[in-house]
Tab-separated table of C-alpha atoms in Angstrom:
chain	number	residue	atom	x	y	z
A	1	MET	CA	47.273	-88.874	121.947
A	2	SER	CA	45.917	-92.397	122.422
A	3	SER	CA	47.987	-95.083	124.169
A	4	GLU	CA	48.307	-96.980	120.893
A	5	LYS	CA	49.705	-93.948	119.104
A	6	LEU	CA	52.136	-93.272	121.962
A	7	VAL	CA	53.401	-96.843	121.640
A	8	GLU	CA	53.871	-96.439	117.903
A	9	GLU	CA	55.714	-93.135	118.383
A	10	GLN	CA	58.114	-94.728	120.868
A	11	MET	CA	58.617	-97.808	118.705
A	12	LYS	CA	59.526	-95.593	115.762
A	13	VAL	CA	62.268	-93.895	117.790
A	14	ILE	CA	63.477	-97.143	119.373
A	15	ALA	CA	63.745	-98.948	116.035
A	16	SER	CA	65.420	-96.057	114.210
A	17	GLY	CA	68.947	-97.023	113.239
A	18	ALA	CA	68.613	-100.463	114.847
A	19	VAL	CA	69.495	-103.660	113.013
A	20	GLU	CA	67.256	-105.924	115.077
A	21	VAL	CA	64.772	-105.650	117.934
A	22	ILE	CA	64.581	-109.152	119.422
A	23	PRO	CA	61.710	-109.841	119.701
A	24	GLU	CA	59.831	-106.808	118.440
A	25	ASP	CA	56.457	-107.891	119.802
A	26	GLU	CA	57.900	-108.085	123.333
A	27	MET	CA	59.412	-104.633	122.913
A	28	ARG	CA	56.029	-103.265	121.916
A	29	SER	CA	54.394	-105.010	124.869
A	30	LYS	CA	56.964	-103.599	127.308
A	31	VAL	CA	56.508	-100.076	125.955
A	32	ASP	CA	52.708	-100.397	126.173
A	33	ARG	CA	52.924	-101.596	129.779
A	34	SER	CA	55.351	-98.783	130.653
A	35	ILE	CA	53.035	-96.129	129.241
A	36	SER	CA	49.966	-97.623	130.955
A	37	SER	CA	51.636	-98.009	134.360
A	38	GLY	CA	53.846	-94.920	134.245
A	39	LYS	CA	56.795	-97.112	135.208
A	40	PRO	CA	59.867	-96.521	133.013
A	41	LEU	CA	61.716	-99.399	131.392
A	42	VAL	CA	65.197	-100.265	132.634
A	43	VAL	CA	67.466	-99.920	129.601
A	44	LYS	CA	71.002	-101.226	129.969
A	45	LEU	CA	74.243	-100.537	128.110
A	46	GLY	CA	77.527	-102.054	129.216
A	47	VAL	CA	80.894	-100.672	128.124
A	48	ASP	CA	84.263	-102.189	128.906
A	49	PRO	CA	87.013	-99.582	129.355
A	50	THR	CA	89.648	-101.632	127.542
A	51	ARG	CA	91.319	-98.694	125.763
A	52	PRO	CA	91.535	-94.922	126.173
A	53	ASP	CA	91.408	-93.784	122.538
A	54	LEU	CA	87.748	-93.671	121.582
A	55	HIS	CA	86.095	-92.659	118.304
A	56	ILE	CA	82.553	-91.692	117.339
A	57	GLY	CA	81.765	-95.304	116.479
A	58	HIS	CA	81.816	-95.927	120.225
A	59	SER	CA	79.147	-93.237	120.674
A	60	VAL	CA	76.518	-95.114	118.628
A	61	PRO	CA	75.003	-97.105	121.524
A	62	LEU	CA	75.213	-94.062	123.807
A	63	ASN	CA	73.103	-92.093	121.346
A	64	LYS	CA	70.483	-94.827	121.402
A	65	LEU	CA	70.617	-94.784	125.191
A	66	ARG	CA	69.947	-91.033	125.070
A	67	GLN	CA	66.878	-91.620	122.913
A	68	PHE	CA	65.462	-94.011	125.510
A	69	GLN	CA	66.197	-91.400	128.166
A	70	GLU	CA	64.298	-88.752	126.196
A	71	LEU	CA	61.344	-91.150	126.003
A	72	GLY	CA	61.266	-91.150	129.801
A	73	HIS	CA	62.910	-94.501	130.535
A	74	GLN	CA	65.556	-95.309	133.148
A	75	VAL	CA	68.892	-95.802	131.450
A	76	VAL	CA	71.739	-97.636	133.138
A	77	LEU	CA	75.318	-97.286	131.951
A	78	ILE	CA	77.479	-100.115	133.239
A	79	ILE	CA	81.188	-99.439	133.347
A	80	GLY	CA	82.559	-102.949	133.015
A	81	ASP	CA	85.504	-102.547	135.348
A	82	PHE	CA	85.359	-106.283	136.150
A	83	THR	CA	84.560	-107.649	132.680
A	84	ALA	CA	87.299	-105.416	131.227
A	85	LEU	CA	89.840	-107.554	133.061
A	86	ILE	CA	88.965	-110.289	130.531
A	87	GLY	CA	87.901	-108.143	127.603
A	88	ASP	CA	85.017	-109.001	125.313
A	89	PRO	CA	86.140	-111.888	123.044
A	90	SER	CA	83.504	-110.998	120.409
A	91	GLU	CA	85.016	-110.837	116.906
A	92	GLN	CA	88.503	-111.433	118.333
A	93	ASP	CA	90.934	-113.820	116.643
A	94	THR	CA	93.203	-114.021	119.676
A	95	THR	CA	92.885	-113.842	123.433
A	96	ARG	CA	92.940	-110.238	124.619
A	97	PRO	CA	95.836	-109.175	126.851
A	98	VAL	CA	94.880	-108.888	130.515
A	99	LEU	CA	94.638	-105.285	131.729
A	100	THR	CA	95.688	-104.011	135.112
A	101	MET	CA	93.182	-102.363	137.458
A	102	GLU	CA	95.076	-99.076	136.988
A	103	GLU	CA	94.626	-99.240	133.205
A	104	VAL	CA	90.942	-100.076	133.585
A	105	GLU	CA	90.388	-97.197	136.016
A	106	ARG	CA	92.167	-94.699	133.755
A	107	ASN	CA	90.142	-95.795	130.731
A	108	ALA	CA	86.894	-95.794	132.733
A	109	ARG	CA	87.236	-92.080	133.372
A	110	THR	CA	87.410	-91.514	129.601
A	111	TYR	CA	84.163	-93.430	129.072
A	112	VAL	CA	82.329	-91.445	131.730
A	113	GLU	CA	83.542	-88.185	130.175
A	114	GLN	CA	82.234	-89.409	126.825
A	115	ALA	CA	78.886	-90.383	128.303
A	116	GLU	CA	78.416	-86.937	129.822
A	117	LYS	CA	78.613	-85.421	126.334
A	118	ILE	CA	75.696	-87.539	125.122
A	119	ILE	CA	73.368	-88.598	127.931
A	120	ASP	CA	72.158	-86.766	131.019
A	121	THR	CA	74.279	-88.562	133.609
A	122	ARG	CA	72.387	-86.803	136.408
A	123	ARG	CA	69.249	-88.756	135.498
A	124	ALA	CA	71.049	-91.940	134.458
A	125	ARG	CA	72.370	-94.698	136.687
A	126	LEU	CA	76.129	-95.105	136.375
A	127	VAL	CA	77.302	-98.342	137.945
A	128	ARG	CA	80.320	-100.644	137.831
A	129	ASN	CA	79.805	-104.379	137.491
A	130	GLY	CA	82.655	-105.058	139.876
A	131	GLU	CA	80.126	-104.166	142.583
A	132	TRP	CA	78.301	-107.474	142.096
A	133	LEU	CA	80.760	-109.623	140.144
A	134	SER	CA	83.716	-109.235	142.469
A	135	PRO	CA	81.921	-110.609	145.587
A	136	LEU	CA	80.737	-113.789	143.815
A	137	THR	CA	82.009	-117.012	145.357
A	138	PHE	CA	83.153	-120.017	143.343
A	139	LYS	CA	79.867	-121.681	144.320
A	140	ASP	CA	78.002	-118.710	142.834
A	141	VAL	CA	79.989	-119.008	139.615
A	142	LEU	CA	79.222	-122.732	139.381
A	143	GLU	CA	75.532	-122.003	139.778
A	144	LEU	CA	75.633	-119.407	136.994
A	145	THR	CA	77.668	-121.533	134.593
A	146	SER	CA	75.246	-124.434	135.093
A	147	LYS	CA	72.736	-122.390	133.096
A	148	PHE	CA	74.988	-122.569	130.010
A	149	THR	CA	76.228	-125.443	127.851
A	150	VAL	CA	79.583	-125.777	126.105
A	151	ALA	CA	77.743	-126.553	122.851
A	152	ARG	CA	75.855	-123.275	123.104
A	153	ILE	CA	79.016	-121.293	123.838
A	154	LEU	CA	80.790	-122.889	120.867
A	155	GLU	CA	77.960	-121.734	118.601
A	156	ARG	CA	79.719	-118.389	118.634
A	157	ASP	CA	81.444	-117.905	115.292
A	158	ASP	CA	84.548	-116.360	116.846
A	159	PHE	CA	84.986	-119.197	119.362
A	160	SER	CA	84.342	-121.993	116.845
A	161	ARG	CA	86.639	-120.339	114.300
A	162	ARG	CA	89.514	-120.113	116.751
A	163	PHE	CA	88.878	-123.649	118.020
A	164	LYS	CA	88.979	-125.107	114.499
A	165	ALA	CA	92.087	-123.085	113.647
A	166	GLU	CA	93.726	-124.437	116.833
A	167	LYS	CA	94.268	-120.912	118.102
A	168	PRO	CA	94.393	-120.332	121.864
A	169	LEU	CA	90.959	-120.082	123.438
A	170	GLY	CA	91.076	-119.347	127.150
A	171	LEU	CA	88.530	-120.929	129.469
A	172	HIS	CA	88.129	-117.525	131.131
A	173	GLU	CA	86.817	-116.162	127.809
A	174	PHE	CA	83.861	-118.564	128.084
A	175	LEU	CA	82.910	-116.740	131.261
A	176	TYR	CA	82.573	-113.352	129.586
A	177	PRO	CA	79.009	-113.830	128.238
A	178	VAL	CA	78.065	-115.360	131.605
A	179	MET	CA	79.222	-112.226	133.436
A	180	GLN	CA	77.520	-109.865	130.996
A	181	ALA	CA	74.335	-111.890	131.271
A	182	TYR	CA	74.492	-111.712	135.071
A	183	ASP	CA	74.629	-107.904	134.801
A	184	SER	CA	71.151	-108.074	133.268
A	185	VAL	CA	69.885	-110.302	136.087
A	186	VAL	CA	71.210	-107.967	138.799
A	187	LEU	CA	69.701	-104.886	137.142
A	188	LYS	CA	66.459	-106.638	136.120
A	189	ALA	CA	66.976	-105.105	132.680
A	190	ASP	CA	64.008	-104.725	130.348
A	191	VAL	CA	66.168	-103.833	127.345
A	192	GLU	CA	69.857	-104.237	126.526
A	193	ILE	CA	71.636	-102.315	123.768
A	194	GLY	CA	74.748	-103.390	121.873
A	195	GLY	CA	76.437	-103.647	118.483
A	196	THR	CA	75.708	-106.481	116.075
A	197	ASP	CA	78.958	-108.103	117.217
A	198	GLN	CA	77.425	-108.298	120.709
A	199	LYS	CA	74.361	-110.300	119.708
A	200	PHE	CA	75.455	-113.565	121.344
A	201	ASN	CA	76.238	-111.848	124.652
A	202	LEU	CA	72.960	-109.911	124.612
A	203	LEU	CA	70.930	-113.038	123.988
A	204	ALA	CA	72.854	-114.798	126.776
A	205	GLY	CA	71.465	-112.191	129.160
A	206	ARG	CA	67.962	-112.872	127.910
A	207	ASN	CA	68.395	-116.621	128.438
A	208	LEU	CA	69.941	-116.302	131.909
A	209	GLN	CA	67.139	-114.010	133.075
A	210	ARG	CA	64.587	-116.566	131.936
A	211	GLY	CA	66.548	-119.360	133.630
A	212	MET	CA	66.562	-117.398	136.905
A	213	GLY	CA	62.866	-116.663	136.871
A	214	GLN	CA	62.930	-113.110	135.478
A	215	GLU	CA	61.088	-111.668	132.525
A	216	PRO	CA	63.697	-111.732	129.723
A	217	GLN	CA	65.084	-108.506	128.335
A	218	VAL	CA	64.534	-107.362	124.777
A	219	VAL	CA	67.735	-107.161	122.734
A	220	LEU	CA	68.412	-104.138	120.546
A	221	THR	CA	71.363	-104.495	118.151
A	222	LEU	CA	72.942	-101.523	116.414
A	223	PRO	CA	75.117	-101.393	113.294
A	224	LEU	CA	78.871	-100.966	113.456
A	225	LEU	CA	79.774	-97.583	112.002
A	226	GLU	CA	81.877	-97.497	108.838
A	227	GLY	CA	84.928	-95.275	108.945
A	228	THR	CA	85.655	-92.211	106.850
A	229	ASP	CA	86.505	-94.478	103.897
A	230	GLY	CA	82.871	-95.593	103.875
A	231	VAL	CA	83.883	-99.251	103.586
A	232	GLN	CA	85.539	-100.775	106.626
A	233	LYS	CA	84.426	-100.573	110.254
A	234	MET	CA	85.755	-97.473	111.961
A	235	SER	CA	89.074	-98.271	113.559
A	236	LYS	CA	92.056	-96.270	114.714
A	237	SER	CA	94.363	-98.962	113.312
A	238	LEU	CA	92.855	-98.408	109.838
A	239	SER	CA	93.261	-94.612	110.094
A	240	ASN	CA	89.605	-94.176	109.123
A	241	ASP	CA	88.424	-93.004	112.529
A	242	VAL	CA	87.026	-89.746	113.857
A	243	GLY	CA	88.502	-89.579	117.339
A	244	LEU	CA	86.549	-88.071	120.197
A	245	THR	CA	89.663	-86.188	121.242
A	246	ASP	CA	90.466	-84.953	117.729
A	247	PRO	CA	90.787	-81.141	117.567
A	248	PRO	CA	87.607	-79.451	116.243
A	249	GLY	CA	89.109	-78.574	112.858
A	250	GLU	CA	90.469	-82.069	112.276
A	251	MET	CA	87.204	-83.672	113.380
A	252	PHE	CA	85.249	-81.371	111.059
A	253	GLY	CA	87.534	-82.116	108.111
A	254	LYS	CA	87.312	-85.868	108.595
A	255	LEU	CA	83.528	-85.732	108.652
A	256	MET	CA	83.469	-83.641	105.475
A	257	SER	CA	85.562	-86.327	103.773
A	258	ILE	CA	83.084	-89.190	104.225
A	259	PRO	CA	81.235	-90.426	101.116
A	260	ASP	CA	77.855	-88.751	100.579
A	261	GLU	CA	75.973	-92.045	100.687
A	262	ILE	CA	76.908	-92.868	104.296
A	263	MET	CA	76.341	-89.440	105.842
A	264	TRP	CA	72.715	-90.348	106.591
A	265	LYS	CA	73.890	-93.279	108.670
A	266	TYR	CA	76.172	-90.891	110.569
A	267	PHE	CA	73.258	-88.485	111.086
A	268	GLU	CA	71.132	-91.312	112.432
A	269	LEU	CA	73.722	-92.924	114.672
A	270	VAL	CA	76.076	-90.235	116.004
A	271	THR	CA	74.079	-86.973	116.192
A	272	LYS	CA	71.206	-85.690	118.280
A	273	VAL	CA	69.190	-84.657	115.221
A	274	ALA	CA	65.651	-86.061	115.423
A	275	PRO	CA	64.934	-88.886	112.915
A	276	LYS	CA	62.125	-86.874	111.280
A	277	ASP	CA	64.498	-83.941	110.726
A	278	VAL	CA	67.124	-86.247	109.188
A	279	ALA	CA	64.455	-87.670	106.878
A	280	GLY	CA	63.389	-84.149	105.874
A	281	LEU	CA	66.960	-83.095	105.093
A	282	ARG	CA	67.539	-86.248	103.068
A	283	ASP	CA	64.361	-85.643	101.060
A	284	SER	CA	65.555	-82.086	100.327
A	285	VAL	CA	68.945	-83.367	99.100
A	286	GLU	CA	67.347	-86.037	96.924
A	287	ALA	CA	64.957	-83.445	95.501
A	288	GLY	CA	67.893	-81.241	94.554
A	289	GLU	CA	66.823	-78.477	96.939
A	290	VAL	CA	69.891	-78.824	99.192
A	291	ASN	CA	73.469	-79.474	98.115
A	292	PRO	CA	74.889	-82.714	99.628
A	293	ARG	CA	77.942	-80.734	100.713
A	294	ASP	CA	75.736	-78.388	102.764
A	295	ALA	CA	74.005	-81.371	104.389
A	296	LYS	CA	77.396	-82.828	105.257
A	297	GLU	CA	78.455	-79.525	106.775
A	298	THR	CA	75.353	-79.695	108.976
A	299	LEU	CA	76.470	-83.170	110.051
A	300	ALA	CA	79.994	-82.002	110.836
A	301	ARG	CA	78.701	-79.025	112.833
A	302	GLU	CA	76.414	-81.291	114.842
A	303	VAL	CA	79.130	-83.794	115.747
A	304	VAL	CA	81.825	-81.223	116.526
A	305	GLY	CA	79.268	-79.299	118.580
A	306	ILE	CA	78.597	-82.352	120.749
A	307	TYR	CA	82.229	-82.807	121.723
A	308	HIS	CA	83.646	-79.275	121.517
A	309	GLY	CA	80.685	-76.887	121.752
A	310	GLN	CA	78.842	-74.916	119.082
A	311	GLU	CA	81.294	-72.028	119.038
A	312	GLU	CA	84.163	-74.360	118.123
A	313	ALA	CA	81.952	-76.075	115.549
A	314	ASP	CA	81.183	-72.742	113.865
A	315	ARG	CA	84.855	-71.800	113.907
A	316	ALA	CA	85.831	-75.162	112.399
A	317	ALA	CA	83.222	-74.730	109.638
A	318	GLU	CA	84.516	-71.263	108.797
A	319	GLU	CA	88.109	-72.461	108.738
A	320	PHE	CA	87.198	-75.467	106.585
A	321	ARG	CA	85.514	-73.271	103.992
A	322	ARG	CA	88.468	-70.894	103.980
A	323	VAL	CA	91.087	-73.622	103.656
A	324	PHE	CA	89.382	-76.123	101.391
A	325	SER	CA	86.883	-74.078	99.446
A	326	LEU	CA	89.134	-71.068	98.930
A	327	LYS	CA	92.271	-73.237	98.773
A	328	GLU	CA	94.018	-71.148	101.423
A	329	LEU	CA	96.217	-72.319	104.254
A	330	PRO	CA	94.816	-72.033	107.781
A	331	GLY	CA	95.377	-68.760	109.594
A	332	GLU	CA	96.665	-70.484	112.722
A	333	MET	CA	98.919	-73.372	111.843
A	334	PRO	CA	100.669	-75.643	114.339
A	335	ILE	CA	104.419	-75.105	114.472
A	336	HIS	CA	106.671	-78.135	114.491
A	337	VAL	CA	110.060	-77.273	115.943
A	338	VAL	CA	113.007	-79.314	114.652
A	339	SER	CA	116.387	-79.112	116.319
A	340	ARG	CA	119.407	-78.851	114.039
A	341	SER	CA	120.882	-81.714	116.015
A	342	SER	CA	118.166	-83.930	114.468
A	343	PHE	CA	119.816	-83.582	111.066
A	344	LYS	CA	122.250	-86.438	110.457
A	345	ASP	CA	125.048	-85.521	108.099
A	346	GLY	CA	123.189	-82.257	107.513
A	347	LYS	CA	119.933	-83.886	106.355
A	348	LEU	CA	116.622	-85.082	107.820
A	349	TRP	CA	114.708	-88.084	106.520
A	350	ILE	CA	111.185	-87.100	105.433
A	351	VAL	CA	109.732	-90.148	107.203
A	352	ASP	CA	111.280	-89.022	110.511
A	353	LEU	CA	109.812	-85.558	109.975
A	354	LEU	CA	106.304	-86.931	109.424
A	355	THR	CA	106.406	-89.116	112.529
A	356	SER	CA	108.005	-86.526	114.826
A	357	SER	CA	105.465	-83.890	113.750
A	358	GLY	CA	102.533	-86.223	114.404
A	359	LEU	CA	101.401	-86.217	110.771
A	360	ALA	CA	101.982	-89.976	110.686
A	361	PRO	CA	101.640	-92.389	113.633
A	362	SER	CA	104.438	-94.672	112.428
A	363	LYS	CA	107.218	-94.905	109.869
A	364	GLY	CA	105.243	-97.498	107.941
A	365	GLU	CA	102.243	-95.198	107.730
A	366	ALA	CA	104.505	-92.301	106.707
A	367	ARG	CA	105.855	-94.361	103.809
A	368	ARG	CA	102.349	-95.313	102.731
A	369	LEU	CA	101.232	-91.687	102.799
A	370	ILE	CA	104.143	-90.625	100.596
A	371	GLU	CA	103.737	-93.513	98.179
A	372	GLY	CA	100.043	-92.679	97.920
A	373	GLY	CA	100.794	-89.062	97.021
A	374	GLY	CA	99.406	-87.716	100.272
A	375	VAL	CA	102.329	-85.522	101.389
A	376	THR	CA	103.387	-82.105	100.082
A	377	ILE	CA	105.967	-79.495	101.099
A	378	ASP	CA	104.889	-75.974	100.183
A	379	GLY	CA	102.479	-77.462	97.678
A	380	GLU	CA	105.083	-79.715	96.023
A	381	LYS	CA	104.228	-83.404	96.212
A	382	VAL	CA	106.795	-85.647	97.902
A	383	ALA	CA	107.218	-88.722	95.724
A	384	ASN	CA	110.204	-90.482	97.288
A	385	PRO	CA	109.894	-91.968	100.809
A	386	GLU	CA	113.703	-92.043	101.033
A	387	LEU	CA	113.956	-88.265	100.565
A	388	GLU	CA	116.401	-86.482	102.879
A	389	LEU	CA	116.363	-82.695	103.177
A	390	PRO	CA	118.768	-80.062	104.568
A	391	PRO	CA	117.564	-77.438	107.100
A	392	GLU	CA	117.213	-74.694	104.487
A	393	ALA	CA	114.794	-76.844	102.474
A	394	LEU	CA	112.491	-77.174	105.499
A	395	ASP	CA	112.739	-74.029	107.609
A	396	GLY	CA	109.499	-72.054	107.328
A	397	ARG	CA	107.973	-74.577	104.917
A	398	VAL	CA	104.478	-76.010	105.236
A	399	VAL	CA	104.250	-79.792	105.330
A	400	ARG	CA	100.787	-81.038	104.502
A	401	LYS	CA	99.207	-84.483	104.902
A	402	GLY	CA	96.211	-85.043	102.687
A	403	ARG	CA	93.658	-82.243	102.773
A	404	LYS	CA	93.225	-81.875	106.501
A	405	SER	CA	96.553	-81.736	108.353
A	406	PHE	CA	99.312	-79.107	108.247
A	407	VAL	CA	102.415	-78.159	110.181
A	408	LYS	CA	104.845	-75.306	109.651
A	409	VAL	CA	108.443	-76.382	110.223
A	410	GLU	CA	110.698	-74.187	112.321
A	411	ILE	CA	114.387	-75.035	112.616
A	412	ARG	CA	116.086	-74.075	115.871
A	413	GLY	CA	119.542	-74.458	117.357
A	414	ASP	CA	123.066	-73.877	116.138
């Protein structure tokens, strides 16, 4: 294959699923030079371990990093143990709470475990930016900040919005894009990957490299993944997330619940399926040769397989068909043990049952589930969030949330 065709093949993979490649002509030039010289590009992704509970939306940039790795480039995953102490202010309406080093370290282990599911960490560089940010002197910081202007920093929508609304805006938050940009200088990055909400920070790296005499990196922005509702950005707080630690069956069920029209975005962003194979499957669905439900099952198998292995993915698919296609209850159902001492005046509030069993994360969410018709007991819909039930009305009964979550209640004690 000619050099020109090799460049086009790589550009097709690099641009797949991306929102912007800034600038595209420089990306093409870098790829061409890499192929001609045999020297891989340095492709950087920084992640701040600010929380432990991750979802597949967080895997989007890691999947793009894997694609670069498969093209033969050197990928660098930066664990932002130093920048996490501030927390990325992008798209934030308030100053983030400061984390302790212990919290950062605990969360960092989760990120590395996630990365190992997606990229080949043996061939990747895994580094922590505390290695070069922590030793900086105040003089060093002054030299770096001299490359930025307050006017440029305030161009950020989130900063200007908070400033105009007279909301607190910490001076330390101004330093975040400076630190992220310095990561690119230290690593001599050719490419940096990030979500669309990261665009300002990514471009800051490009500008700082140029200001310090380096060839500027190309910026690759990726879309933010919609949640299972197909509307809002995936978020645990919106209960529209697919958690990386979700059990296989629950993960499979959530993926089967997404609207048909966004499953192609999921295929493109959170699976290892080659873009040409995704395009072929989509053509088959649109031609009426493949049922959309079958395509979605392929998606669910792929994602569950990444995080739990193919055997668990196959088992989850079989269980899903049995439960939701045949309308049966699962063969192995989690048991929720309730002590008789939990019953006040001989009754238990349904909201307390939902929260204690894990079917609802909070009392407010439990009420919303009931009011939305999402809770049943032995197939009977619970309509009243103030419902209180005696032990005999719960013992051995199946409490179900929506279509995906079940528990069998077992009463114990005198």
